[in-house]
């Protein structure tokens, strides 16, 4: 008796994710650490100096975390209401933050009480930062004003009232100590020079601006608002270079990696997109549990910290590369042990004993082996198989058709089973890899159950869906044939032109051109 051969399932190659150097690099982070804060995390800022601690602003507290600590190593809680936008100075010794009570506080990282308090805004202050000279602070509030402060004297230097809505984001130039930028909900980004009494440039973003970023060279500016991330050339008067629309909801935060070659954006759609700053194409993306409000990358790209609306802080650390080398060295003896004897060739006098391999048959194979065609078809019409591995269902149908038992397996079914069959056929018949088999199945189902058409509203509805799917596919095929005919005409025209040019070149400069008649 011949051994039963299992059903051969035709596997089509799947278009997987393209593995690039960026994919390998950004996947090289450990499983994230989750830290629960007291409220939504509105700002994360890394210290520019080692050991690269980072400040997290949430609710009425500012927590300082070490690079690998899961508990805050320092807390600033001298706020009557919510704190906003805690930012380090370039030397990592001072920290400035805004607040809901319209005041600005300056902290020494080694102390607890505020060193200075700046009062001048009349509404909550969401934007604070240091100019690159380290002795001045710029701020923006919900009173539509942008102020510049002197740290030693704790006085206001100048106030700008050019925005017409909340000022929520900004950044300072690393190249020029007098230049800083603000973004507002009035859809504009303004560039200020502390030596002038008004803004020197206004850029229209088109949506409420949630975040702005200046490249280290000072020549390119990135603004985020709505679903758009836009890149502007400051040296050309604010010319738009590129507009990116890769998020599905509002973009809330931006940051650059240490080399400036990758731009990261976080959004309320729970994704962090990573762009190449040369092509401005997405090279990788991260998915998170809830909407993202803040994002920061450590100065050495060793840590990614993301703050979310539910108060969770997501921290990812890069995997060390040295462990991989050590693990490979440890595996070498085991590897030699496993391959030992594999290359041994038996001699003529050796007696070889082959170990029989036990083959485990799947449920539908067992039923086919015992010639239970209807039950085998039922086994592959279960929802998990139909949804995730439809090629198995089609392979069993093809095997039943080869045996000549497909019609008997399809017959004698109730309303629920016929509805299931027609649903599968109507959904998958338009896929080229399944079309030859499922067209035969559809013909048989129509022949078998034609007498009962009109007796069940559910079955009638599925027959109409099948008819609609096949009709649409025929229309698509006709349109594609028309396009193919147009392309053939174009290719033929290009070929005739090329032959004409070759004929002209062979004439060595003669002006009369004799076209080749390809029909002769």
XYZ file of C-alpha atoms in Angstrom:
520
model
C 0.000 0.000 0.000
C 1.383 3.423 -0.993
C 2.190 5.938 1.742
C -0.194 8.890 2.019
C 1.302 12.129 0.758
C 0.168 15.295 2.598
C -1.500 18.126 0.696
C 1.050 20.442 -0.891
C 0.250 24.050 0.050
C 1.492 26.546 -2.533
C 3.320 29.328 -0.720
C 3.675 32.707 -2.382
C 6.544 34.992 -1.377
C 5.442 37.745 0.983
C 6.614 41.311 0.675
C 8.257 41.769 4.040
C 9.863 44.849 5.524
C 13.004 45.907 3.732
C 15.947 45.420 6.066
C 18.303 48.398 5.852
C 21.143 49.702 7.971
C 18.693 52.093 9.644
C 16.369 49.232 10.487
C 19.186 47.292 12.151
C 20.447 50.397 13.966
C 17.102 51.513 15.434
C 16.142 47.973 16.363
C 19.269 47.755 18.461
C 17.504 48.985 21.610
C 16.496 46.886 24.601
C 12.953 46.239 25.760
C 11.619 49.584 27.048
C 11.378 50.492 30.716
C 8.044 52.010 31.769
C 8.022 54.722 34.454
C 4.765 56.171 35.747
C 4.653 59.942 36.292
C 2.048 62.057 38.117
C 0.575 63.512 34.928
C 1.043 63.962 31.201
C 4.732 64.395 30.323
C 5.005 67.756 28.529
C 8.826 67.996 28.202
C 11.923 65.787 28.337
C 15.381 67.345 28.155
C 18.787 65.664 28.385
C 21.716 67.303 30.104
C 24.368 68.197 27.484
C 27.204 66.982 29.747
C 27.988 63.516 31.141
C 26.472 61.491 32.768
C 23.607 62.741 30.574
C 20.824 62.836 33.155
C 17.442 63.950 31.849
C 14.752 66.230 33.255
C 11.101 65.181 32.985
C 8.368 67.796 33.430
C 4.990 66.370 34.430
C 2.191 67.834 36.538
C 3.645 70.130 39.251
C 7.035 68.399 39.460
C 10.339 68.227 37.634
C 12.092 64.884 38.065
C 15.779 64.338 37.276
C 16.562 60.764 36.248
C 19.935 59.121 35.838
C 20.612 57.376 32.578
C 19.802 53.921 33.984
C 17.754 54.819 37.072
C 14.050 54.023 37.309
C 13.554 56.317 40.289
C 14.214 60.088 40.240
C 17.569 61.072 41.685
C 16.289 64.624 42.295
C 12.912 66.369 42.373
C 11.931 70.031 42.074
C 8.422 70.481 43.448
C 8.263 74.165 44.452
C 5.315 74.805 42.128
C 1.824 75.843 43.158
C 0.432 74.580 39.849
C 1.617 72.731 36.733
C 5.229 73.115 35.574
C 6.199 73.352 31.919
C 9.203 72.893 29.654
C 12.122 72.335 32.062
C 15.286 72.925 29.997
C 19.014 72.522 30.773
C 21.639 75.161 30.106
C 24.528 74.158 27.816
C 26.825 73.515 30.788
C 24.242 71.307 32.533
C 24.411 73.304 35.787
C 21.194 75.327 35.583
C 17.605 74.383 34.796
C 14.805 76.776 33.834
C 11.075 76.073 33.713
C 7.781 77.823 33.106
C 4.592 77.306 35.082
C 0.834 77.644 35.064
C 1.042 80.587 37.508
C 2.857 82.703 34.818
C 6.227 82.769 36.619
C 9.614 81.455 35.412
C 11.918 79.685 37.849
C 15.660 79.098 37.568
C 17.146 76.161 39.491
C 20.664 75.053 40.314
C 20.877 71.326 39.545
C 22.763 70.737 42.805
C 20.222 72.632 44.927
C 16.479 72.539 45.527
C 15.152 76.077 45.971
C 14.876 78.379 42.924
C 17.854 80.697 42.353
C 15.772 83.262 40.466
C 12.129 83.898 39.724
C 11.104 85.983 36.714
C 7.670 87.616 36.776
C 6.290 89.490 33.792
C 3.909 87.223 31.951
C 0.214 87.444 32.800
C -0.761 83.932 31.733
C 0.811 80.413 31.819
C 4.336 80.147 30.409
C 4.825 77.049 28.223
C 8.098 78.049 26.531
C 11.441 78.720 28.261
C 15.023 78.278 27.111
C 18.563 79.616 27.350
C 20.335 81.628 24.688
C 23.723 80.239 23.727
C 25.577 82.959 25.680
C 24.255 81.257 28.883
C 23.317 84.558 30.552
C 19.915 85.230 28.996
C 16.583 83.407 28.991
C 13.781 83.654 26.434
C 10.175 82.759 27.213
C 6.744 82.606 25.588
C 3.328 82.452 27.192
C -0.387 82.228 26.657
C -0.534 86.028 26.889
C 0.805 86.027 23.270
C 4.081 87.698 24.362
C 7.715 86.637 23.973
C 10.157 87.985 26.572
C 13.920 88.086 26.992
C 15.397 88.028 30.527
C 18.790 88.764 32.068
C 19.860 86.062 34.535
C 22.300 88.009 36.796
C 19.895 90.895 37.447
C 16.635 88.863 37.089
C 15.150 91.649 34.950
C 13.310 91.774 31.669
C 15.425 92.996 28.746
C 12.795 93.225 26.015
C 9.253 92.016 25.343
C 7.787 91.189 21.922
C 4.022 91.096 21.320
C 3.874 89.996 17.694
C 2.053 86.670 17.998
C -1.734 86.686 18.012
C -2.225 83.377 19.839
C -0.560 81.144 22.438
C 3.238 80.836 22.158
C 3.941 77.167 22.861
C 7.369 76.258 21.459
C 10.754 77.689 20.559
C 14.496 77.134 20.342
C 17.735 79.116 20.386
C 20.482 79.280 17.779
C 23.775 77.556 18.629
C 25.656 79.770 16.156
C 24.416 83.247 17.082
C 23.869 84.115 20.761
C 21.248 86.756 19.896
C 18.953 84.654 17.706
C 16.005 82.580 18.931
C 12.828 81.235 17.339
C 9.260 80.875 18.587
C 6.231 78.983 17.295
C 2.632 79.883 18.038
C -0.916 78.676 17.644
C -1.434 81.611 15.239
C 0.159 79.303 12.582
C 3.401 81.339 12.417
C 7.042 80.811 13.307
C 8.993 83.970 14.109
C 12.748 84.517 14.213
C 13.908 87.153 16.699
C 17.223 88.954 17.116
C 17.800 90.293 20.630
C 19.513 93.373 19.130
C 16.292 94.475 17.397
C 12.895 95.498 18.735
C 10.868 93.318 16.388
C 11.083 89.954 14.658
C 13.382 89.688 11.659
C 11.532 86.853 9.887
C 8.034 85.364 9.880
C 7.230 81.951 8.431
C 3.675 80.775 7.815
C 3.349 77.113 8.787
C -0.359 76.807 8.014
C -1.353 75.019 11.242
C -0.961 75.667 14.998
C 2.758 75.159 15.647
C 3.515 72.552 18.320
C 7.297 72.272 18.002
C 10.233 73.953 16.254
C 13.810 72.823 15.796
C 16.914 74.538 14.433
C 19.705 72.508 12.865
C 23.130 72.903 14.525
C 24.404 74.865 11.493
C 21.610 77.401 11.966
C 20.644 77.303 8.297
C 17.656 74.958 8.382
C 14.535 75.219 10.509
C 11.989 72.459 11.152
C 8.433 73.232 12.275
C 5.705 70.782 13.314
C 1.994 71.471 13.499
C -1.127 69.640 12.458
C -0.117 66.529 10.536
C 2.774 68.318 8.840
C 6.510 68.525 9.462
C 8.039 71.284 7.324
C 11.681 72.151 6.653
C 12.615 75.759 5.870
C 15.812 77.378 4.594
C 16.467 80.323 6.913
C 19.366 81.637 4.826
C 17.029 82.027 1.834
C 14.517 84.076 3.756
C 12.400 81.211 5.017
C 11.976 79.267 1.775
C 10.069 75.984 2.134
C 12.274 73.027 1.224
C 10.034 70.066 1.981
C 6.670 69.330 3.586
C 6.254 65.909 5.203
C 2.863 64.349 5.934
C 3.616 60.916 7.348
C 1.549 61.131 10.546
C -2.198 60.629 10.863
C -2.697 63.021 13.782
C -1.087 66.164 15.192
C 2.722 66.126 15.430
C 3.693 67.247 18.932
C 7.493 66.989 19.239
C 10.744 66.951 17.261
C 14.377 66.102 17.922
C 17.631 65.370 16.076
C 20.137 62.613 16.666
C 23.702 63.418 17.692
C 25.049 63.554 14.123
C 22.151 65.622 12.765
C 21.563 63.042 10.015
C 18.265 61.727 11.405
C 15.168 63.715 12.372
C 12.649 62.223 14.819
C 9.007 63.301 15.163
C 6.400 62.162 17.692
C 2.648 62.420 17.234
C -0.742 61.840 18.813
C -1.118 58.873 16.434
C 1.214 56.913 18.813
C 4.117 56.774 16.335
C 7.652 58.128 16.269
C 8.889 58.569 12.699
C 12.592 58.750 11.856
C 13.580 60.663 8.697
C 16.829 60.906 6.803
C 17.879 64.568 6.642
C 19.294 64.070 3.139
C 16.266 62.517 1.401
C 13.603 63.325 4.040
C 12.164 59.839 3.671
C 11.015 57.710 6.613
C 13.748 55.176 7.377
C 12.179 53.672 10.512
C 9.289 54.111 12.935
C 8.396 53.157 16.511
C 4.904 52.344 17.757
C 3.763 53.208 21.306
C 0.741 52.440 23.472
C -0.791 55.929 23.673
C -0.464 59.416 22.214
C 2.998 61.008 22.409
C 3.571 64.484 23.856
C 7.357 64.680 24.249
C 10.456 63.014 22.872
C 14.199 63.208 23.564
C 17.339 61.426 22.394
C 20.482 61.335 24.514
C 23.614 63.141 23.190
C 25.214 59.812 22.212
C 21.978 58.251 20.840
C 22.262 55.716 23.628
C 18.811 56.359 25.118
C 15.397 57.243 23.642
C 12.853 58.664 26.088
C 9.215 59.226 25.117
C 6.556 60.890 27.290
C 2.895 60.092 26.741
C -0.494 61.572 27.581
C -1.263 58.930 30.214
C 1.783 59.933 32.272
C 3.931 56.959 31.260
C 7.602 57.514 30.489
C 8.985 55.004 27.971
C 12.780 54.580 28.156
C 14.806 52.518 25.670
C 18.538 51.848 26.073
C 20.836 50.695 23.312
C 22.130 47.160 23.556
C 25.881 47.009 24.208
C 27.851 45.573 21.300
C 30.488 43.824 23.445
C 28.078 41.187 24.723
C 27.525 39.833 21.240
C 31.242 39.077 20.862
C 31.353 37.356 24.264
C 28.285 35.264 23.489
C 29.839 34.148 20.209
C 33.003 33.037 21.998
C 30.943 31.034 24.493
C 28.951 29.353 21.727
C 32.013 28.139 19.825
C 32.596 24.933 21.882
C 28.890 24.043 21.697
C 28.918 24.607 17.939
C 31.898 22.257 17.496
C 30.118 19.671 19.587
C 26.959 19.798 17.497
C 28.712 19.497 14.126
C 31.053 16.777 15.265
C 30.726 13.755 13.009
C 28.495 15.381 10.421
C 31.150 15.168 7.730
C 31.964 11.514 8.518
C 31.631 9.294 5.454
C 30.628 5.648 6.170
C 33.035 2.975 5.045
C 32.096 -0.008 2.939
C 32.027 -2.417 5.877
C 29.908 -0.084 8.070
C 26.253 -0.946 8.721
C 24.136 2.272 8.630
C 20.999 2.475 10.755
C 18.509 5.121 9.673
C 16.121 6.488 12.278
C 12.549 6.578 10.970
C 11.047 10.054 10.966
C 7.543 10.205 12.364
C 5.372 12.459 10.223
C 2.620 14.338 12.023
C -0.402 14.906 9.811
C -2.684 17.893 10.172
C -6.382 17.469 10.785
C -7.411 17.941 7.159
C -4.709 15.511 6.009
C -6.013 12.844 8.401
C -9.530 13.330 7.073
C -8.364 13.199 3.457
C -6.400 10.057 4.239
C -9.606 8.413 5.457
C -11.538 9.765 2.393
C -13.824 12.017 4.455
C -14.010 14.821 1.884
C -16.806 16.886 3.428
C -15.215 16.906 6.888
C -11.816 17.808 5.402
C -13.403 20.827 3.724
C -15.101 21.769 7.009
C -11.723 21.616 8.763
C -10.193 24.248 6.471
C -13.277 26.499 6.544
C -12.676 27.390 10.193
C -12.234 31.193 10.629
C -8.571 31.130 11.829
C -7.485 29.150 8.751
C -9.615 31.128 6.277
C -8.430 34.504 7.587
C -4.737 33.894 8.225
C -3.823 31.005 5.879
C -6.306 31.043 2.977
C -3.760 29.166 0.833
C -4.434 26.047 2.963
C -8.182 26.237 2.261
C -7.572 26.643 -1.470
C -5.019 23.791 -1.509
C -7.543 21.386 0.046
C -10.205 22.487 -2.461
C -7.731 21.857 -5.290
C -6.935 18.382 -3.916
C -10.630 17.519 -3.667
C -11.138 18.667 -7.261
C -8.205 16.504 -8.361
C -9.802 13.503 -6.648
C -13.173 14.290 -8.215
C -14.931 14.645 -4.847
C -15.216 18.455 -4.663
C -18.849 18.548 -5.817
C -19.922 15.991 -3.216
C -18.019 17.888 -0.503
C -19.757 21.152 -1.427
C -23.250 19.613 -1.594
C -25.644 18.992 1.287
C -24.750 22.075 3.352
C -27.037 24.231 5.439
C -27.562 27.995 5.211
C -24.734 28.866 7.625
C -22.164 26.687 5.832
C -23.148 27.960 2.371
C -22.872 31.549 3.663
C -19.365 30.778 4.958
C -18.315 29.244 1.641
C -19.634 32.128 -0.444
C -18.035 34.704 1.866
C -14.630 33.085 1.401
C -14.993 32.719 -2.377
C -16.258 36.302 -2.879
C -13.351 37.715 -0.857
C -10.528 35.643 -2.358
C -11.613 34.992 -5.960
C -10.028 38.252 -7.148
C -6.553 37.220 -5.891
C -4.567 35.940 -8.897
C -2.995 33.050 -6.967
C -6.447 31.691 -5.982
C -8.529 32.631 -9.027
C -8.187 29.370 -11.109
C -9.359 27.157 -8.231
C -12.019 29.453 -6.791
C -13.664 30.115 -10.159
C -14.257 26.350 -10.418
C -15.577 26.280 -6.834
C -17.903 29.229 -7.557
C -19.286 27.458 -10.653
C -20.007 24.296 -8.662
C -21.673 26.200 -5.803
C -23.879 28.063 -8.292
C -24.913 24.815 -10.026
C -25.612 22.967 -6.760
C -27.532 25.685 -4.925
C -29.278 27.408 -7.839
C -32.607 25.672 -7.054
C -32.675 27.208 -3.520
C -31.949 30.786 -4.616
C -34.635 33.066 -3.202
C -35.296 30.935 -0.122
C -32.631 32.548 2.087
C -31.918 36.285 2.255
C -28.420 35.638 3.660
C -27.393 33.293 0.827
C -28.908 35.605 -1.798
C -26.881 38.512 -0.390
C -23.645 36.506 -0.661
C -24.425 35.535 -4.272
C -24.906 39.230 -5.086
C -21.559 40.061 -3.428
C -19.859 37.354 -5.489
C -21.425 38.742 -8.663
C -20.305 42.282 -7.760
C -16.727 41.181 -6.999
C -16.402 39.311 -10.300
C -17.958 42.223 -12.227
C -15.504 44.722 -10.723
C -12.573 42.427 -11.511
C -13.698 42.131 -15.143
C -13.931 45.939 -15.391
C -10.409 46.267 -13.963
C -9.083 43.738 -16.462
C -10.681 45.639 -19.372
C -9.149 48.919 -18.164
C -5.732 47.276 -17.831
C -5.983 45.913 -21.371
C -6.726 49.437 -22.627
C -3.683 50.777 -20.770
C -1.573 47.944 -22.179
C -2.679 48.876 -25.700
C -1.702 52.523 -25.108
C 1.713 51.464 -23.824
C 2.296 49.211 -26.844
C 1.524 52.168 -29.147
C 3.969 54.406 -27.243
C 6.727 51.787 -27.309
C 6.198 51.271 -31.032
C 6.472 55.036 -31.633
C 9.722 55.229 -29.642
C 11.149 52.327 -31.655
C 10.308 54.015 -34.986
C 11.932 57.267 -33.820
C 15.089 55.422 -32.811
C 15.286 53.699 -36.208
C 14.818 57.087 -37.894
C 17.708 58.586 -35.907
C 19.963 55.639 -36.789
C 19.085 56.061 -40.491
C 19.944 59.757 -40.289
C 23.298 59.058 -38.647
C 24.190 56.595 -41.395
C 23.631 59.336 -43.991
C 26.588 61.227 -42.458
C 25.008 64.646 -42.321
C 22.534 64.517 -45.232
C 19.390 66.532 -44.456
C 17.029 64.155 -46.271
C 15.810 61.451 -43.939
C 14.321 58.245 -45.221
C 12.099 56.600 -42.598
C 12.030 52.877 -42.388
C 8.688 51.418 -43.184
C 8.384 48.595 -40.672
C 5.254 47.217 -42.326
C 7.080 46.230 -45.560
